[in-house]
Coordinates of C-alpha atoms and ligand atoms in Angstrom, one line a residue:
M19 CA -6.2 20.1 -5.3
E20 CA -6.9 16.4 -4.8
E21 CA -9.9 14.8 -3.4
K22 CA -9.6 11.2 -2.4
L23 CA -11.7 8.6 -0.9
F24 CA -9.6 6.2 1.1
F25 CA -11.7 3.2 1.8
N26 CA -14.7 5.1 3.0
E27 CA -12.7 7.9 4.6
K28 CA -13.3 11.2 2.9
I29 CA -9.9 12.9 2.8
E30 CA -9.0 15.9 0.8
F31 CA -5.6 17.4 0.3
T32 CA -5.5 21.1 -0.2
D33 CA -2.8 23.4 -1.4
G34 CA -2.5 26.4 0.8
L35 CA -4.2 27.4 4.0
D36 CA -6.7 29.7 2.4
R37 CA -7.9 26.9 0.1
T38 CA -8.3 24.8 3.2
F39 CA -10.4 27.3 5.1
V40 CA -12.9 27.8 2.2
K41 CA -13.7 24.1 2.4
L42 CA -15.1 24.5 5.9
P43 CA -18.8 25.2 6.5
E44 CA -19.5 28.9 6.8
D45 CA -21.3 28.7 10.1
A46 CA -19.1 26.0 11.8
L47 CA -18.1 26.1 15.4
F48 CA -14.4 25.5 16.0
V49 CA -12.2 23.8 18.6
V50 CA -8.7 25.0 18.0
D51 CA -5.3 24.4 19.5
R52 CA -4.4 27.8 20.9
K53 CA -0.7 27.4 19.8
L54 CA -1.7 27.6 16.2
L55 CA -2.9 31.2 16.5
Q56 CA 0.7 32.1 17.6
V57 CA 2.3 30.5 14.6
T58 CA -0.2 30.8 11.8
E59 CA -1.3 34.3 10.9
E60 CA -3.7 33.1 8.2
L61 CA -5.6 31.0 10.7
K62 CA -5.9 33.9 13.1
I63 CA -7.4 36.0 10.4
F64 CA -9.8 33.3 9.3
L65 CA -11.1 32.8 12.8
E66 CA -11.8 36.4 13.4
G67 CA -15.5 36.8 14.1
K68 CA -16.1 33.0 14.2
T69 CA -17.3 31.1 17.2
V70 CA -14.2 29.4 18.6
Y71 CA -13.2 27.3 21.6
L72 CA -9.5 27.7 22.2
F73 CA -7.5 25.4 24.4
E74 CA -4.0 24.4 25.2
A75 CA -3.4 21.1 23.4
S76 CA -1.5 18.7 25.6
E77 CA -1.8 15.1 26.8
K78 CA -2.6 16.5 30.3
N79 CA -5.6 18.4 28.9
K80 CA -6.9 15.5 26.9
N81 CA -9.4 14.8 29.7
L82 CA -13.1 14.8 30.8
L83 CA -12.8 18.3 32.2
E84 CA -11.9 19.7 28.8
V85 CA -14.7 17.6 27.3
E86 CA -17.2 19.3 29.7
N87 CA -15.8 22.7 28.9
I88 CA -16.5 22.1 25.2
Y89 CA -20.0 20.8 26.1
D90 CA -20.6 24.1 27.8
F91 CA -19.3 26.0 24.7
L92 CA -21.7 24.0 22.5
L93 CA -24.6 24.4 25.0
E94 CA -24.2 28.1 24.5
H95 CA -23.7 28.2 20.7
H96 CA -24.8 25.0 19.0
V97 CA -28.0 24.7 17.0
S98 CA -27.2 22.4 14.1
Q99 CA -23.7 23.5 13.0
T100 CA -20.7 21.3 12.2
L101 CA -18.0 21.2 14.8
V102 CA -14.5 21.6 13.3
A103 CA -11.3 20.5 15.0
I104 CA -8.2 22.3 13.9
G105 CA -5.1 20.9 15.6
G106 CA -3.1 17.7 16.2
G107 CA -4.1 14.4 17.6
V108 CA -5.0 15.8 21.0
T109 CA -7.4 18.3 19.5
G110 CA -8.9 15.7 17.1
D111 CA -9.4 13.0 19.7
L112 CA -11.0 15.4 22.2
A113 CA -13.3 17.3 19.8
G114 CA -14.1 14.0 18.1
Y115 CA -15.3 12.6 21.4
V116 CA -17.4 15.7 22.0
A117 CA -18.9 15.4 18.5
A118 CA -19.7 11.8 19.1
T119 CA -21.5 12.3 22.4
F120 CA -23.0 15.8 22.4
K121 CA -26.7 15.4 21.7
R122 CA -25.8 11.8 20.7
G123 CA -23.7 13.1 17.8
I124 CA -23.2 16.2 15.8
P125 CA -21.6 16.8 12.4
F126 CA -17.8 16.9 12.6
N127 CA -14.9 17.9 10.3
M128 CA -11.2 17.7 11.0
V129 CA -8.2 19.7 9.9
P130 CA -5.1 17.9 11.2
T131 CA -2.1 20.1 11.7
T132 CA 0.7 17.7 12.9
L133 CA 2.4 15.0 10.9
L134 CA 1.1 12.4 13.3
S135 CA -2.5 13.6 13.0
M136 CA -2.2 13.8 9.2
C137 CA -0.9 10.3 8.7
D138 CA -2.7 8.6 11.6
S139 CA -5.0 10.0 14.3
S140 CA -7.4 11.9 12.0
V141 CA -8.5 8.7 10.3
G142 CA -10.3 5.6 11.6
G143 CA -12.9 7.3 13.8
K144 CA -11.3 6.5 17.2
C145 CA -11.6 9.4 19.6
G146 CA -11.5 9.9 23.3
V147 CA -9.7 11.1 26.3
N148 CA -7.3 9.9 29.0
F149 CA -8.7 8.9 32.4
R150 CA -7.0 8.4 35.7
G151 CA -3.7 8.4 34.0
I152 CA -4.6 5.7 31.5
K153 CA -4.4 6.6 27.8
N154 CA -7.6 6.9 25.8
Y155 CA -9.6 5.0 28.4
I156 CA -12.8 6.8 27.7
G157 CA -13.8 7.0 24.0
A158 CA -16.0 6.3 21.1
F159 CA -15.9 5.7 17.4
R160 CA -16.8 8.8 15.3
K161 CA -15.5 9.4 11.8
P162 CA -15.5 13.0 10.7
E163 CA -17.6 13.7 7.6
K164 CA -14.6 15.4 6.1
I165 CA -10.8 15.5 6.8
I166 CA -8.8 18.2 5.1
I167 CA -5.1 17.9 5.0
C168 CA -2.9 20.8 4.2
L169 CA 0.8 20.2 4.4
D170 CA 1.5 23.9 4.9
F171 CA 0.7 23.4 8.6
L172 CA 3.8 21.3 8.9
K173 CA 6.0 24.4 8.1
T174 CA 5.5 25.6 11.7
L175 CA 5.8 22.3 13.4
E176 CA 8.7 21.9 15.8
E177 CA 11.4 19.4 15.0
R178 CA 10.4 17.3 17.9
E179 CA 6.8 17.0 16.7
L180 CA 8.0 16.0 13.2
K181 CA 10.0 13.3 14.8
S182 CA 7.0 12.2 16.7
G183 CA 5.1 11.7 13.4
L184 CA 8.1 9.7 12.2
G185 CA 7.4 7.2 15.1
E186 CA 4.0 6.3 13.6
I187 CA 5.5 6.3 10.1
L188 CA 8.1 3.8 11.3
K189 CA 5.2 1.6 12.4
Y190 CA 3.5 1.8 9.0
G191 CA 6.8 0.8 7.4
L192 CA 7.1 -2.2 9.6
I193 CA 3.5 -3.5 9.4
G194 CA 2.8 -2.7 5.7
D195 CA 5.2 -0.7 3.6
Q196 CA 8.7 -2.2 3.3
Q197 CA 9.6 0.1 0.5
M198 CA 9.0 3.2 2.8
L199 CA 11.2 1.5 5.4
K200 CA 14.0 0.9 2.9
D201 CA 13.8 4.5 1.7
L202 CA 13.9 5.8 5.2
S203 CA 16.9 3.7 6.0
A204 CA 18.8 4.6 2.8
T205 CA 17.9 8.3 2.4
E206 CA 20.4 11.0 3.2
R207 CA 17.7 13.7 3.5
D208 CA 17.2 15.4 6.8
L209 CA 13.9 15.4 8.7
F210 CA 12.7 18.6 7.0
H211 CA 13.2 17.3 3.5
L212 CA 11.7 13.9 3.7
P213 CA 8.8 13.2 1.2
M214 CA 6.2 13.6 3.9
K215 CA 3.2 13.6 1.5
E216 CA 4.2 10.2 0.2
Y217 CA 4.6 8.9 3.8
I218 CA 1.2 10.4 4.8
L219 CA -0.5 8.8 1.8
S220 CA 1.1 5.4 2.5
G221 CA 0.0 5.6 6.2
L222 CA -3.5 6.7 5.3
C223 CA -3.8 3.8 2.8
I224 CA -2.6 1.2 5.3
K225 CA -4.7 2.5 8.1
S226 CA -7.9 3.1 6.1
E227 CA -7.8 -0.4 4.6
L228 CA -7.5 -2.0 8.0
V229 CA -10.2 0.3 9.4
Q230 CA -12.6 -0.6 6.6
A231 CA -12.0 -4.3 7.3
D232 CA -12.4 -4.1 11.0
Y233 CA -13.8 -0.7 12.2
E234 CA -14.4 -1.8 15.8
D235 CA -10.9 -3.1 16.2
K236 CA -11.8 -6.6 17.1
G237 CA -9.3 -8.3 14.7
K238 CA -7.3 -7.1 11.7
R239 CA -7.2 -3.4 12.9
N240 CA -5.1 -4.6 15.9
A241 CA -2.1 -4.6 13.5
L242 CA -2.0 -0.8 14.0
N243 CA -1.2 -1.4 17.7
F244 CA 2.3 -2.5 16.9
G245 CA 4.6 -0.6 19.3
H246 CA 1.6 0.7 21.2
N247 CA 1.3 -1.7 24.1
V248 CA 4.7 -0.6 25.4
G249 CA 4.4 2.9 23.8
H250 CA 1.2 3.7 25.8
A251 CA 2.7 2.4 29.0
I252 CA 5.7 4.7 28.5
E253 CA 3.4 7.6 28.0
S254 CA 1.4 6.9 31.1
V255 CA 4.5 6.2 33.3
L256 CA 6.5 9.2 32.1
E257 CA 3.4 11.4 32.3
G258 CA 3.7 13.3 29.1
T259 CA 7.4 14.0 29.1
L260 CA 7.7 12.1 25.8
T261 CA 5.7 12.8 22.7
H262 CA 3.3 10.0 21.5
G263 CA 5.5 9.2 18.5
E264 CA 8.7 9.1 20.7
A265 CA 7.0 6.6 23.0
V266 CA 5.7 4.5 20.1
A267 CA 9.2 4.4 18.6
L268 CA 10.6 3.1 21.9
G269 CA 7.6 0.7 22.1
I270 CA 8.6 -0.6 18.6
L271 CA 12.1 -1.4 19.7
A272 CA 10.8 -3.5 22.7
E273 CA 8.1 -5.1 20.6
I274 CA 10.6 -6.0 17.8
Y275 CA 12.6 -7.8 20.5
L276 CA 9.5 -9.7 21.6
S277 CA 8.7 -10.5 17.9
T278 CA 12.2 -12.0 17.5
M279 CA 11.9 -13.9 20.7
K280 CA 8.4 -15.3 20.1
L281 CA 7.8 -15.3 16.4
G282 CA 11.4 -15.6 15.0
L283 CA 11.4 -12.1 13.4
D284 CA 14.8 -11.6 11.7
P285 CA 17.0 -9.5 14.0
Q286 CA 17.9 -7.5 11.0
A287 CA 14.6 -5.6 11.5
D288 CA 16.0 -4.2 14.8
Q289 CA 19.1 -2.9 13.0
V290 CA 17.0 -1.2 10.3
V291 CA 14.9 0.5 12.9
R292 CA 17.8 1.6 15.0
K293 CA 19.6 3.0 12.0
I294 CA 16.5 5.2 11.2
M295 CA 16.1 6.2 14.8
D296 CA 19.7 7.2 15.1
K297 CA 19.7 9.1 11.8
Y298 CA 16.7 11.2 13.0
D299 CA 17.9 11.3 16.6
L300 CA 14.9 9.6 18.1
K301 CA 15.4 8.5 21.7
R302 CA 16.4 4.8 22.1
T303 CA 16.4 4.6 25.8
I304 CA 14.5 6.0 28.8
S305 CA 14.9 6.1 32.5
A306 CA 11.9 4.3 34.1
E307 CA 11.1 1.3 36.3
A308 CA 10.3 -1.9 34.4
E309 CA 7.8 -2.9 37.0
K310 CA 5.8 0.3 36.6
L311 CA 5.8 -0.1 32.9
L312 CA 4.5 -3.6 33.3
E313 CA 1.7 -2.4 35.6
A314 CA 0.7 0.2 33.0
I315 CA 0.7 -2.5 30.2
K316 CA -1.6 -4.7 32.4
K317 CA -4.0 -1.7 32.7
D318 CA -4.1 -1.1 29.0
K319 CA -7.6 -1.4 27.6
K320 CA -6.3 -3.8 24.9
N321 CA -5.5 -6.4 27.5
D322 CA -7.7 -8.7 29.6
E323 CA -6.4 -11.4 31.9
N324 CA -3.8 -12.1 29.2
M325 CA -1.5 -9.6 27.8
R326 CA -1.9 -9.7 24.0
F327 CA 0.5 -7.9 21.7
T328 CA 0.6 -7.3 18.0
L329 CA 4.0 -8.6 16.9
L330 CA 5.8 -9.2 13.6
R331 CA 6.5 -12.5 12.1
E332 CA 8.3 -10.7 9.3
I333 CA 8.5 -7.1 8.3
G334 CA 5.1 -6.5 6.6
E335 CA 3.6 -9.5 8.4
P336 CA 2.0 -8.5 11.7
E337 CA 0.4 -11.1 13.9
I338 CA -2.3 -10.0 16.3
K339 CA -3.3 -11.1 19.8
V340 CA 0.0 -12.9 20.6
V341 CA -0.1 -13.8 24.3
V342 CA 3.0 -12.5 26.0
Q343 CA 4.1 -13.5 29.5
E344 CA 5.2 -11.0 32.2
E345 CA 8.8 -12.2 32.3
E346 CA 9.0 -11.9 28.5
I347 CA 7.9 -8.3 28.7
L348 CA 10.3 -7.5 31.5
E349 CA 13.1 -9.0 29.3
A350 CA 12.1 -7.0 26.3
L351 CA 12.0 -3.8 28.3
T352 CA 15.7 -4.1 29.1
V353 CA 16.4 -3.0 25.5
I354 CA 14.9 0.4 26.1
L355 CA 15.8 1.1 29.7
E356 CA 18.9 3.0 30.7
Ligands
LIG63 N1 -7.4 8.6 17.3 C1 -6.4 7.8 16.9 O1 -6.6 6.9 16.1 C2 -5.0 8.2 17.3 C3 -3.9 7.6 16.6 C4 -2.6 8.0 17.0 C5 -2.5 8.9 18.0 N2 -3.6 9.4 18.6 C6 -3.4 10.4 19.7 O2 -2.9 11.6 19.1 C7 -2.2 12.4 20.1 C8 -0.9 12.9 19.6 O3 -1.1 13.7 18.5 P1 -0.1 14.9 18.1 O4 1.3 14.4 18.1 O5 -0.7 15.5 16.9 O6 -0.2 15.8 19.5 P2 -0.7 17.3 19.8 O7 -2.1 17.5 19.3 O8 -0.5 17.4 21.2 O9 0.3 18.2 19.0 C9 1.6 18.2 19.3 C10 2.2 19.6 19.6 O10 2.2 20.3 18.4 C11 1.6 21.6 18.5 N3 1.1 21.9 17.1 C12 0.0 21.3 16.5 N4 0.0 21.7 15.2 C13 1.0 22.6 15.1 C14 1.5 23.3 14.0 N5 0.9 23.2 12.7 N6 2.6 24.1 14.1 C15 3.2 24.2 15.4 N7 2.8 23.5 16.4 C16 1.7 22.7 16.3 C17 0.6 21.4 19.6 O11 0.2 22.6 20.2 C18 1.3 20.4 20.5 O12 2.2 21.2 21.3 C19 -2.1 11.4 21.3 O13 -3.0 11.8 22.3 C20 -2.4 10.1 20.8 O14 -3.0 9.2 21.8 C21 -4.8 9.1 18.3

């Protein structure tokens, strides 16, 4: 078993589900993605007799109503125990927000169970919920005291959810790990045989370093938003029909186009990304109205009177807060619209 401190983020890797569970506080209260009980017998057994709030993890349920339900659960059971989230990014974001706000903050641990949450959403302290159809509009910063990553959870993950994680991994390759991008482009391995631990570690390193430099996301951390201005708009407009990572991968294609247009990014970057997306069968186009996407981008919390994007000057060289005009966005959207 490894125990690592990634730039102030206490992350442990465990080998085997049983070894994961013994790391959790004996008297913890749990928020758990209900689906996990259907696919992971060990978890079901571990949770027997424990105090658990089960819910259906979906983008639609990442909302204030579910937050209130968990407040009620805590009102009934909480004295001073740690709240443990077991699930993907939805569970982590939701339970993290509750942990940040209930009694002005209670102890919090996270066990991410999707590729996306292992390499991305579990670290960095951002938590929150969607509001009035806008992604992550209500939120807080709350780092878990402990994040425990066990790759065994990936064994039950559906192919589509692995692909979703790949969307964020692509982003990491583009903003900070050229080697990973080259490997992904060259490998003949299928999705289930990719070296996920390496990719997770790379993602965690890139993200934790940026988070340590700029926890409140006022500058450097914005690099992580690459692909997300358009990605979040797609998620909002298509109302949860795409996974987060699928939307981010599409956002990456549009934002690569903008990067070439505005910062002279080598068009080769687009080819590398398309090659990877094709190999792993990630969606490259969607059916949506450009104007609706533009409206959603305008509403994104990252934007004020100007629309500011994180773009790439080169692979590995993100540039933050690049002001982009409406007509430029509309042109870039044509590359992903059917
Ligand atoms: N806080 C952050 O910094 C941050 C960063 C990136 C993304 N996010 C958020 O993360 C969310 C996406 O996360 P996600 O992709 O993990 O979504 P998710 O939590 O909805 O999980 C995806 C699906 O996988 C299922 N699942 C979870 N673990 C499983 C397992 N081990 N086996 C089988 N099925 C399993 C879930 O039930 C769900 O159907 C989005 O809401 C996004 O906004 C947050």
